[in-house]
Amino acid sequence: MDKKLLGIDLGGTTIKFGILSLDGEIQQKWSVETNILDEGSHIVPDIIESINHHLDMYKMPQEQFVGIGMGTPGTVDLEKGTVVGAYNLNWKTTQHIKDEIEKGTGIKFAVDNDANVAALGEAWKGAGNNSDEVVFVTLGTGVGGGVISNGELLHGQGAAGEIGHMNVHPNGYLCTCGGHGCLETYTSATGVVHIARDQAEKYAGSSQLKAALDNGTDISSKDVFDTAKQEDPLALRVVDEVCYYLGMASANIAALTNPEYIVIGGGVSAAGDFLLDRVVANFKQFAFPTIRESTTLRLAELGNDAGLIGAASLALKLQ
Amino acid sequence: MDKKLLGIDLGGTTIKFGILSLDGEIQQKWSVETNILDEGSHIVPDIIESINHHLDMYKMPQEQFVGIGMGTPGTVDLEKGTVVGAYNLNWKTTQHIKDEIEKGTGIKFAVDNDANVAALGEAWKGAGNNSDEVVFVTLGTGVGGGVISNGELLHGQGAAGEIGHMNVHPNGYLCTCGGHGCLETYTSATGVVHIARDQAEKYAGSSQLKAALDNGTDISSKDVFDTAKQEDPLALRVVDEVCYYLGMASANIAALTNPEYIVIGGGVSAAGDFLLDRVVANFKQFAFPTIRESTTLRLAELGNDAGLIGAASLALKLQ
């Protein structure tokens, strides 16, 4: 009987499940909506029910699974398998998810936070090329990440990988964390739009992006990159600023950890090589010479599956 | 027969040796001058001779040693036990030090670079309090460091811990690495003096430090801190600038790795709490809230012994 891994990517709108082979191939995938009512108290029972239902349907016994791994928002206690402060799940108090899921499914369980788990996924089966030295940076609504070195995720005192809160501009934009000039304020989807609004005010020339902003059109980070690709001069300036900060932060990350790969993912990274090439140019400007040659920046490859695959990889350690 | 560790701290002027207990207490210590003549070809034979001579003198057989660990300048290949590019030793070509020392002493040998080894020392027996999560920053002629997470040194692709080359000011001072505004250009001993000269030019008030600089007196980083402690207004400004950059860099280090301790050592750290308190104030300004509470900045405790003790700790892994 081939042993399997079960991965769960728990998000604020859906819970994704996957059954994977031990070498990380997704063999079954399904998802359910996240029911955050009643302080998120339905979430864990829903997960248990969905797993038991599917294993029953697929006629797969518990013993076939090395374990279940899950990525979750919030602050995770790895050893206890608890989560606290996952506000988009309405989890305000400590949730004993490991105990409950192990009891409910009869399968061993491990959990880590969603950015760390996505880092594991990209490192294992994505752009990280199964290297032991990978840093993952995800540019979404916020900016997060995970650091893998010596083949292990770094947790530090629990909050390692807060890449979005590295400072790139001491007097820069106000961040939700209370600081000024965090990377997130410039390179998240909202940061890109913030830069666009700022630069548009100062920009005098002709620009499709400026016209849209002046018209009060609600623009997205994607709009900025799309107009930049059409050589809109203002949009190009915005992209240059985004890539400048991301290149500098990548150089600082690499000075400290010198990974084989820095993998850039998340919604903003959908701009592809147009983004990457500009980030790399700035990275090379800021990076220490030996690091410039030994750390490579790449685009993420797994998209939404990174979390599922990385979550499943947590289960590998339960063997 | 109590097992022992042998630590070596190889520097450009002296080679320090120590015999340590397995729990890191130094029991014997000696040193010899570093003979860098003839492309440093005498160094390894001198090390072998000194070890054999002392073990003979102390009547300690080879079998009593778990291993020899050494910290060295230059770029180290951990597995091969080779060193290249240690210019202050005149080692221009690859040195096969592990092979030679193991053959010459009959004791197993491990090597890492000097900043990493000092980080291990401080983490194990110094301010790092034997934590598995410690970053060491050494403020000397340059700025170096080492990152320990999950109880292991990070090497990345070989150059992890280049803390001195994290960027703190994109248009800042030119660095020896070719970059601008590396941490080292502001917080090394030479960086402190550079800031002092720069600020003195702009400073109009009365200041002992300014008078000394205007007189052409050769000042040191220590002079700057000493006059600042006497409340010289210019010197205080210089110290504030040094601590600002070091505090910001520490916050960026902590955002990425969230260590339990960031340990600050090296000559500049001799300024003690006068330095530390100001760095901490800036760190708290720049750090992400959870990191502000969970990462503590401390002064190094082992001084020159950090390298010896950390080197010896490399030998522990040879068991």
PDB file of C-alpha atoms in Angstrom, chain B residues 28-293:
ATOM      1  CA  GLN B  28      44.677  25.651  28.896  1.00  0.00           C
ATOM      2  CA  LYS B  29      45.424  28.537  26.588  1.00  0.00           C
ATOM      3  CA  TRP B  30      48.490  29.527  24.598  1.00  0.00           C
ATOM      4  CA  SER B  31      49.335  31.432  21.453  1.00  0.00           C
ATOM      5  CA  VAL B  32      52.024  31.782  18.806  1.00  0.00           C
ATOM      6  CA  GLU B  33      52.747  34.542  16.326  1.00  0.00           C
ATOM      7  CA  THR B  34      51.336  34.104  12.843  1.00  0.00           C
ATOM      8  CA  ASN B  35      54.165  33.799  10.345  1.00  0.00           C
ATOM      9  CA  ILE B  36      52.686  34.969   7.069  1.00  0.00           C
ATOM     10  CA  LEU B  37      55.972  34.835   5.127  1.00  0.00           C
ATOM     11  CA  ASP B  38      56.342  32.630   2.039  1.00  0.00           C
ATOM     12  CA  GLU B  39      52.642  32.898   1.126  1.00  0.00           C
ATOM     13  CA  GLY B  40      51.628  31.781   4.595  1.00  0.00           C
ATOM     14  CA  SER B  41      53.156  28.353   4.013  1.00  0.00           C
ATOM     15  CA  HIS B  42      54.499  28.160   7.576  1.00  0.00           C
ATOM     16  CA  ILE B  43      51.129  28.618   9.237  1.00  0.00           C
ATOM     17  CA  VAL B  44      49.773  25.089   9.090  1.00  0.00           C
ATOM     18  CA  PRO B  45      53.124  23.434   9.986  1.00  0.00           C
ATOM     19  CA  ASP B  46      53.423  25.887  12.911  1.00  0.00           C
ATOM     20  CA  ILE B  47      49.925  24.952  14.104  1.00  0.00           C
ATOM     21  CA  ILE B  48      50.710  21.242  13.936  1.00  0.00           C
ATOM     22  CA  GLU B  49      54.011  21.666  15.733  1.00  0.00           C
ATOM     23  CA  SER B  50      52.502  23.809  18.459  1.00  0.00           C
ATOM     24  CA  ILE B  51      49.676  21.349  19.095  1.00  0.00           C
ATOM     25  CA  ASN B  52      51.960  18.327  19.196  1.00  0.00           C
ATOM     26  CA  HIS B  53      54.423  20.145  21.436  1.00  0.00           C
ATOM     27  CA  HIS B  54      51.754  21.180  23.930  1.00  0.00           C
ATOM     28  CA  LEU B  55      49.970  17.837  24.050  1.00  0.00           C
ATOM     29  CA  ASP B  56      53.322  16.232  24.665  1.00  0.00           C
ATOM     30  CA  MET B  57      54.075  18.740  27.424  1.00  0.00           C
ATOM     31  CA  TYR B  58      50.672  18.212  29.053  1.00  0.00           C
ATOM     32  CA  LYS B  59      50.991  14.440  28.547  1.00  0.00           C
ATOM     33  CA  MET B  60      47.650  14.340  26.759  1.00  0.00           C
ATOM     34  CA  PRO B  61      47.260  11.603  24.115  1.00  0.00           C
ATOM     35  CA  GLN B  62      45.501  12.286  20.779  1.00  0.00           C
ATOM     36  CA  GLU B  63      42.687   9.946  21.805  1.00  0.00           C
ATOM     37  CA  GLN B  64      41.743  12.314  24.580  1.00  0.00           C
ATOM     38  CA  PHE B  65      40.489  14.817  21.998  1.00  0.00           C
ATOM     39  CA  VAL B  66      37.101  14.650  20.390  1.00  0.00           C
ATOM     40  CA  GLY B  67      38.546  16.919  17.734  1.00  0.00           C
ATOM     41  CA  ILE B  68      40.144  20.192  16.774  1.00  0.00           C
ATOM     42  CA  GLY B  69      37.998  23.117  15.636  1.00  0.00           C
ATOM     43  CA  MET B  70      39.387  26.237  14.012  1.00  0.00           C
ATOM     44  CA  GLY B  71      38.166  29.672  12.987  1.00  0.00           C
ATOM     45  CA  THR B  72      39.997  31.259  10.070  1.00  0.00           C
ATOM     46  CA  PRO B  73      39.787  34.321   7.855  1.00  0.00           C
ATOM     47  CA  GLY B  74      38.941  33.688   4.210  1.00  0.00           C
ATOM     48  CA  THR B  75      36.400  31.592   2.378  1.00  0.00           C
ATOM     49  CA  VAL B  76      35.984  28.147   3.865  1.00  0.00           C
ATOM     50  CA  ASP B  77      34.850  24.928   2.210  1.00  0.00           C
ATOM     51  CA  LEU B  78      33.394  23.182   5.242  1.00  0.00           C
ATOM     52  CA  GLU B  79      33.302  19.697   3.793  1.00  0.00           C
ATOM     53  CA  LYS B  80      36.701  19.688   2.180  1.00  0.00           C
ATOM     54  CA  GLY B  81      38.208  21.647   5.064  1.00  0.00           C
ATOM     55  CA  THR B  82      39.931  24.053   2.720  1.00  0.00           C
ATOM     56  CA  VAL B  83      40.429  27.821   2.862  1.00  0.00           C
ATOM     57  CA  VAL B  84      40.994  30.297   0.058  1.00  0.00           C
ATOM     58  CA  GLY B  85      41.374  34.075  -0.170  1.00  0.00           C
ATOM     59  CA  ALA B  86      42.615  34.755   3.366  1.00  0.00           C
ATOM     60  CA  TYR B  87      44.650  37.777   2.337  1.00  0.00           C
ATOM     61  CA  ASN B  88      45.821  38.789   5.811  1.00  0.00           C
ATOM     62  CA  LEU B  89      47.446  35.355   6.046  1.00  0.00           C
ATOM     63  CA  ASN B  90      48.950  35.635   2.549  1.00  0.00           C
ATOM     64  CA  TRP B  91      46.880  32.589   1.576  1.00  0.00           C
ATOM     65  CA  LYS B  92      46.098  33.269  -2.044  1.00  0.00           C
ATOM     66  CA  THR B  93      45.655  29.691  -3.223  1.00  0.00           C
ATOM     67  CA  THR B  94      43.498  26.934  -1.728  1.00  0.00           C
ATOM     68  CA  GLN B  95      44.914  25.582   1.535  1.00  0.00           C
ATOM     69  CA  HIS B  96      44.039  21.989   2.410  1.00  0.00           C
ATOM     70  CA  ILE B  97      44.198  22.601   6.128  1.00  0.00           C
ATOM     71  CA  LYS B  98      41.920  19.797   7.289  1.00  0.00           C
ATOM     72  CA  ASP B  99      43.934  17.110   5.514  1.00  0.00           C
ATOM     73  CA  GLU B 100      47.233  18.509   6.730  1.00  0.00           C
ATOM     74  CA  ILE B 101      46.236  19.075  10.345  1.00  0.00           C
ATOM     75  CA  GLU B 102      44.514  15.696  10.680  1.00  0.00           C
ATOM     76  CA  LYS B 103      47.600  14.015   9.239  1.00  0.00           C
ATOM     77  CA  GLY B 104      49.973  16.072  11.377  1.00  0.00           C
ATOM     78  CA  THR B 105      48.158  15.597  14.695  1.00  0.00           C
ATOM     79  CA  GLY B 106      46.149  12.408  14.307  1.00  0.00           C
ATOM     80  CA  ILE B 107      43.072  14.281  15.585  1.00  0.00           C
ATOM     81  CA  LYS B 108      39.869  14.970  13.657  1.00  0.00           C
ATOM     82  CA  PHE B 109      39.506  18.548  12.458  1.00  0.00           C
ATOM     83  CA  ALA B 110      36.734  20.971  11.488  1.00  0.00           C
ATOM     84  CA  VAL B 111      36.946  24.573  10.292  1.00  0.00           C
ATOM     85  CA  ASP B 112      34.659  27.532   9.680  1.00  0.00           C
ATOM     86  CA  ASN B 113      35.224  31.238   9.139  1.00  0.00           C
ATOM     87  CA  ASP B 114      36.179  33.446  12.057  1.00  0.00           C
ATOM     88  CA  ALA B 115      32.967  35.476  12.304  1.00  0.00           C
ATOM     89  CA  ASN B 116      30.826  32.333  12.244  1.00  0.00           C
ATOM     90  CA  VAL B 117      32.988  30.699  14.868  1.00  0.00           C
ATOM     91  CA  ALA B 118      32.803  33.758  17.151  1.00  0.00           C
ATOM     92  CA  ALA B 119      29.005  33.627  16.739  1.00  0.00           C
ATOM     93  CA  LEU B 120      29.058  29.994  17.887  1.00  0.00           C
ATOM     94  CA  GLY B 121      31.190  30.951  20.884  1.00  0.00           C
ATOM     95  CA  GLU B 122      28.911  33.777  22.018  1.00  0.00           C
ATOM     96  CA  ALA B 123      25.838  31.656  21.397  1.00  0.00           C
ATOM     97  CA  TRP B 124      27.180  28.732  23.394  1.00  0.00           C
ATOM     98  CA  LYS B 125      28.980  30.255  26.364  1.00  0.00           C
ATOM     99  CA  GLY B 126      28.446  34.002  26.082  1.00  0.00           C
ATOM    100  CA  ALA B 127      25.568  36.431  25.753  1.00  0.00           C
ATOM    101  CA  GLY B 128      23.621  33.951  23.624  1.00  0.00           C
ATOM    102  CA  ASN B 129      22.846  31.942  26.737  1.00  0.00           C
ATOM    103  CA  ASN B 130      23.077  28.643  24.847  1.00  0.00           C
ATOM    104  CA  SER B 131      20.033  29.547  22.769  1.00  0.00           C
ATOM    105  CA  ASP B 132      19.415  27.875  19.405  1.00  0.00           C
ATOM    106  CA  GLU B 133      18.462  31.271  17.926  1.00  0.00           C
ATOM    107  CA  VAL B 134      21.292  33.815  18.033  1.00  0.00           C
ATOM    108  CA  VAL B 135      22.647  36.392  15.613  1.00  0.00           C
ATOM    109  CA  PHE B 136      26.109  37.778  16.340  1.00  0.00           C
ATOM    110  CA  VAL B 137      27.213  41.131  14.939  1.00  0.00           C
ATOM    111  CA  THR B 138      30.841  42.118  15.352  1.00  0.00           C
ATOM    112  CA  LEU B 139      31.811  45.758  14.965  1.00  0.00           C
ATOM    113  CA  GLY B 140      35.545  45.842  14.294  1.00  0.00           C
ATOM    114  CA  THR B 141      37.637  47.260  11.470  1.00  0.00           C
ATOM    115  CA  GLY B 142      34.801  45.916   9.366  1.00  0.00           C
ATOM    116  CA  VAL B 143      31.416  44.543  10.383  1.00  0.00           C
ATOM    117  CA  GLY B 144      30.817  40.811  10.260  1.00  0.00           C
ATOM    118  CA  GLY B 145      28.616  38.287  11.891  1.00  0.00           C
ATOM    119  CA  GLY B 146      27.060  34.903  12.085  1.00  0.00           C
ATOM    120  CA  VAL B 147      23.502  33.632  12.169  1.00  0.00           C
ATOM    121  CA  ILE B 148      22.489  30.607  14.223  1.00  0.00           C
ATOM    122  CA  SER B 149      18.986  29.228  13.837  1.00  0.00           C
ATOM    123  CA  ASN B 150      17.535  25.842  14.714  1.00  0.00           C
ATOM    124  CA  GLY B 151      20.809  25.440  16.631  1.00  0.00           C
ATOM    125  CA  GLU B 152      22.862  25.501  13.416  1.00  0.00           C
ATOM    126  CA  LEU B 153      25.021  28.124  11.755  1.00  0.00           C
ATOM    127  CA  LEU B 154      23.547  29.362   8.504  1.00  0.00           C
ATOM    128  CA  HIS B 155      25.967  29.244   5.598  1.00  0.00           C
ATOM    129  CA  GLY B 156      23.645  29.568   2.635  1.00  0.00           C
ATOM    130  CA  GLN B 157      25.810  29.256  -0.443  1.00  0.00           C
ATOM    131  CA  GLY B 158      28.845  30.020   1.728  1.00  0.00           C
ATOM    132  CA  ALA B 159      28.513  33.732   2.449  1.00  0.00           C
ATOM    133  CA  ALA B 160      25.607  33.921   4.911  1.00  0.00           C
ATOM    134  CA  GLY B 161      26.176  36.340   7.793  1.00  0.00           C
ATOM    135  CA  GLU B 162      27.582  39.189   5.676  1.00  0.00           C
ATOM    136  CA  ILE B 163      25.765  41.539   8.013  1.00  0.00           C
ATOM    137  CA  GLY B 164      28.229  44.338   7.339  1.00  0.00           C
ATOM    138  CA  HIS B 165      26.983  44.475   3.775  1.00  0.00           C
ATOM    139  CA  MET B 166      23.306  44.880   4.504  1.00  0.00           C
ATOM    140  CA  ASN B 167      22.267  48.200   3.017  1.00  0.00           C
ATOM    141  CA  VAL B 168      21.175  50.882   5.472  1.00  0.00           C
ATOM    142  CA  HIS B 169      21.429  53.950   3.235  1.00  0.00           C
ATOM    143  CA  PRO B 170      21.018  53.545  -0.542  1.00  0.00           C
ATOM    144  CA  ASN B 171      23.046  56.651  -1.348  1.00  0.00           C
ATOM    145  CA  GLY B 172      25.394  56.353   1.577  1.00  0.00           C
ATOM    146  CA  TYR B 173      29.135  55.986   2.054  1.00  0.00           C
ATOM    147  CA  LEU B 174      31.100  54.021  -0.505  1.00  0.00           C
ATOM    148  CA  CYS B 175      31.987  50.572   0.806  1.00  0.00           C
ATOM    149  CA  THR B 176      35.079  48.453   0.071  1.00  0.00           C
ATOM    150  CA  CYS B 177      32.668  45.984  -1.559  1.00  0.00           C
ATOM    151  CA  GLY B 178      31.799  48.563  -4.215  1.00  0.00           C
ATOM    152  CA  GLY B 179      28.352  49.253  -2.815  1.00  0.00           C
ATOM    153  CA  HIS B 180      27.034  52.374  -1.141  1.00  0.00           C
ATOM    154  CA  GLY B 181      25.659  52.609   2.380  1.00  0.00           C
ATOM    155  CA  CYS B 182      26.522  49.151   3.677  1.00  0.00           C
ATOM    156  CA  LEU B 183      26.113  48.868   7.470  1.00  0.00           C
ATOM    157  CA  GLU B 184      29.886  48.500   7.757  1.00  0.00           C
ATOM    158  CA  THR B 185      30.473  51.986   6.360  1.00  0.00           C
ATOM    159  CA  TYR B 186      28.630  53.497   9.352  1.00  0.00           C
ATOM    160  CA  THR B 187      29.158  51.148  12.279  1.00  0.00           C
ATOM    161  CA  SER B 188      32.647  49.713  11.923  1.00  0.00           C
ATOM    162  CA  ALA B 189      35.476  51.455  13.811  1.00  0.00           C
ATOM    163  CA  THR B 190      36.424  53.227  10.590  1.00  0.00           C
ATOM    164  CA  GLY B 191      32.775  53.999   9.870  1.00  0.00           C
ATOM    165  CA  VAL B 192      32.369  55.735  13.226  1.00  0.00           C
ATOM    166  CA  VAL B 193      35.378  57.938  12.457  1.00  0.00           C
ATOM    167  CA  HIS B 194      34.024  58.621   8.963  1.00  0.00           C
ATOM    168  CA  ILE B 195      30.725  59.839  10.408  1.00  0.00           C
ATOM    169  CA  ALA B 196      32.650  61.981  12.916  1.00  0.00           C
ATOM    170  CA  ARG B 197      34.657  63.691  10.174  1.00  0.00           C
ATOM    171  CA  ASP B 198      31.541  64.251   8.099  1.00  0.00           C
ATOM    172  CA  GLN B 199      29.488  65.667  10.932  1.00  0.00           C
ATOM    173  CA  ALA B 200      32.397  67.812  12.176  1.00  0.00           C
ATOM    174  CA  GLU B 201      32.492  69.625   8.851  1.00  0.00           C
ATOM    175  CA  LYS B 202      28.886  70.650   9.203  1.00  0.00           C
ATOM    176  CA  TYR B 203      29.041  71.325  12.931  1.00  0.00           C
ATOM    177  CA  ALA B 204      29.315  74.956  14.044  1.00  0.00           C
ATOM    178  CA  GLY B 205      29.126  74.753  17.869  1.00  0.00           C
ATOM    179  CA  SER B 206      31.791  74.159  20.448  1.00  0.00           C
ATOM    180  CA  SER B 207      33.003  70.572  20.655  1.00  0.00           C
ATOM    181  CA  GLN B 208      36.092  68.845  21.967  1.00  0.00           C
ATOM    182  CA  LEU B 209      35.766  66.256  19.210  1.00  0.00           C
ATOM    183  CA  LYS B 210      35.534  68.927  16.532  1.00  0.00           C
ATOM    184  CA  ALA B 211      38.583  70.704  17.971  1.00  0.00           C
ATOM    185  CA  ALA B 212      40.570  67.463  17.866  1.00  0.00           C
ATOM    186  CA  LEU B 213      39.552  66.790  14.265  1.00  0.00           C
ATOM    187  CA  ASP B 214      40.246  70.376  13.219  1.00  0.00           C
ATOM    188  CA  ASN B 215      43.709  70.084  14.808  1.00  0.00           C
ATOM    189  CA  GLY B 216      44.406  67.070  12.635  1.00  0.00           C
ATOM    190  CA  THR B 217      44.501  64.687  15.622  1.00  0.00           C
ATOM    191  CA  ASP B 218      44.150  61.070  14.622  1.00  0.00           C
ATOM    192  CA  ILE B 219      40.936  59.989  16.379  1.00  0.00           C
ATOM    193  CA  SER B 220      39.592  56.496  16.917  1.00  0.00           C
ATOM    194  CA  SER B 221      36.094  55.096  17.347  1.00  0.00           C
ATOM    195  CA  LYS B 222      36.903  54.807  21.065  1.00  0.00           C
ATOM    196  CA  ASP B 223      37.724  58.544  21.207  1.00  0.00           C
ATOM    197  CA  VAL B 224      34.331  59.327  19.702  1.00  0.00           C
ATOM    198  CA  PHE B 225      32.493  57.237  22.296  1.00  0.00           C
ATOM    199  CA  ASP B 226      34.657  58.529  25.156  1.00  0.00           C
ATOM    200  CA  THR B 227      33.966  62.168  24.288  1.00  0.00           C
ATOM    201  CA  ALA B 228      30.274  61.343  23.775  1.00  0.00           C
ATOM    202  CA  LYS B 229      30.171  59.895  27.303  1.00  0.00           C
ATOM    203  CA  GLN B 230      31.456  63.289  28.457  1.00  0.00           C
ATOM    204  CA  GLU B 231      28.460  64.769  26.647  1.00  0.00           C
ATOM    205  CA  ASP B 232      30.376  66.379  23.831  1.00  0.00           C
ATOM    206  CA  PRO B 233      27.497  67.498  21.584  1.00  0.00           C
ATOM    207  CA  LEU B 234      29.105  66.563  18.274  1.00  0.00           C
ATOM    208  CA  ALA B 235      30.259  63.174  19.543  1.00  0.00           C
ATOM    209  CA  LEU B 236      26.721  62.493  20.779  1.00  0.00           C
ATOM    210  CA  ARG B 237      25.384  63.215  17.302  1.00  0.00           C
ATOM    211  CA  VAL B 238      27.893  60.799  15.813  1.00  0.00           C
ATOM    212  CA  VAL B 239      26.946  58.092  18.298  1.00  0.00           C
ATOM    213  CA  ASP B 240      23.272  58.704  17.551  1.00  0.00           C
ATOM    214  CA  GLU B 241      23.889  58.172  13.852  1.00  0.00           C
ATOM    215  CA  VAL B 242      25.887  54.973  14.461  1.00  0.00           C
ATOM    216  CA  CYS B 243      23.166  53.611  16.744  1.00  0.00           C
ATOM    217  CA  TYR B 244      20.417  54.600  14.328  1.00  0.00           C
ATOM    218  CA  TYR B 245      21.889  52.469  11.549  1.00  0.00           C
ATOM    219  CA  LEU B 246      22.750  49.599  13.838  1.00  0.00           C
ATOM    220  CA  GLY B 247      19.260  49.665  15.338  1.00  0.00           C
ATOM    221  CA  MET B 248      17.630  49.648  11.919  1.00  0.00           C
ATOM    222  CA  ALA B 249      19.831  46.818  10.657  1.00  0.00           C
ATOM    223  CA  SER B 250      19.106  44.834  13.829  1.00  0.00           C
ATOM    224  CA  ALA B 251      15.377  45.258  13.228  1.00  0.00           C
ATOM    225  CA  ASN B 252      15.804  44.008   9.656  1.00  0.00           C
ATOM    226  CA  ILE B 253      17.840  41.043  10.839  1.00  0.00           C
ATOM    227  CA  ALA B 254      15.130  40.269  13.383  1.00  0.00           C
ATOM    228  CA  ALA B 255      12.307  40.626  10.833  1.00  0.00           C
ATOM    229  CA  LEU B 256      13.953  37.874   8.823  1.00  0.00           C
ATOM    230  CA  THR B 257      15.191  35.513  11.557  1.00  0.00           C
ATOM    231  CA  ASN B 258      13.576  36.678  14.846  1.00  0.00           C
ATOM    232  CA  PRO B 259      16.414  35.385  17.015  1.00  0.00           C
ATOM    233  CA  GLU B 260      16.171  35.186  20.787  1.00  0.00           C
ATOM    234  CA  TYR B 261      19.319  37.329  20.994  1.00  0.00           C
ATOM    235  CA  ILE B 262      21.203  39.672  18.741  1.00  0.00           C
ATOM    236  CA  VAL B 263      24.651  39.819  20.325  1.00  0.00           C
ATOM    237  CA  ILE B 264      26.800  42.857  19.547  1.00  0.00           C
ATOM    238  CA  GLY B 265      30.541  42.414  19.866  1.00  0.00           C
ATOM    239  CA  GLY B 266      33.827  43.640  18.438  1.00  0.00           C
ATOM    240  CA  GLY B 267      35.945  46.652  19.371  1.00  0.00           C
ATOM    241  CA  VAL B 268      33.216  49.261  18.901  1.00  0.00           C
ATOM    242  CA  SER B 269      30.993  47.394  21.379  1.00  0.00           C
ATOM    243  CA  ALA B 270      33.480  48.201  24.148  1.00  0.00           C
ATOM    244  CA  ALA B 271      31.406  51.388  24.522  1.00  0.00           C
ATOM    245  CA  GLY B 272      29.067  49.101  26.481  1.00  0.00           C
ATOM    246  CA  ASP B 273      25.577  50.040  27.584  1.00  0.00           C
ATOM    247  CA  PHE B 274      26.140  53.573  26.327  1.00  0.00           C
ATOM    248  CA  LEU B 275      26.062  52.042  22.836  1.00  0.00           C
ATOM    249  CA  LEU B 276      23.570  49.262  23.527  1.00  0.00           C
ATOM    250  CA  ASP B 277      20.838  51.428  25.051  1.00  0.00           C
ATOM    251  CA  ARG B 278      20.851  53.715  22.032  1.00  0.00           C
ATOM    252  CA  VAL B 279      20.848  50.808  19.571  1.00  0.00           C
ATOM    253  CA  VAL B 280      17.937  49.206  21.417  1.00  0.00           C
ATOM    254  CA  ALA B 281      15.931  52.451  21.276  1.00  0.00           C
ATOM    255  CA  ASN B 282      16.343  52.535  17.487  1.00  0.00           C
ATOM    256  CA  PHE B 283      15.694  48.811  17.165  1.00  0.00           C
ATOM    257  CA  LYS B 284      12.375  49.224  18.950  1.00  0.00           C
ATOM    258  CA  GLN B 285      11.493  52.062  16.607  1.00  0.00           C
ATOM    259  CA  PHE B 286      12.045  49.933  13.523  1.00  0.00           C
ATOM    260  CA  ALA B 287      11.040  46.461  14.680  1.00  0.00           C
ATOM    261  CA  PHE B 288       7.745  44.715  13.969  1.00  0.00           C
ATOM    262  CA  PRO B 289       5.744  44.542  17.244  1.00  0.00           C
ATOM    263  CA  THR B 290       5.989  40.792  17.984  1.00  0.00           C
ATOM    264  CA  ILE B 291       9.680  40.896  17.118  1.00  0.00           C
ATOM    265  CA  ARG B 292      10.269  43.921  19.332  1.00  0.00           C
ATOM    266  CA  GLU B 293       9.124  41.827  22.284  1.00  0.00           C
TER     267      GLU B 293
END
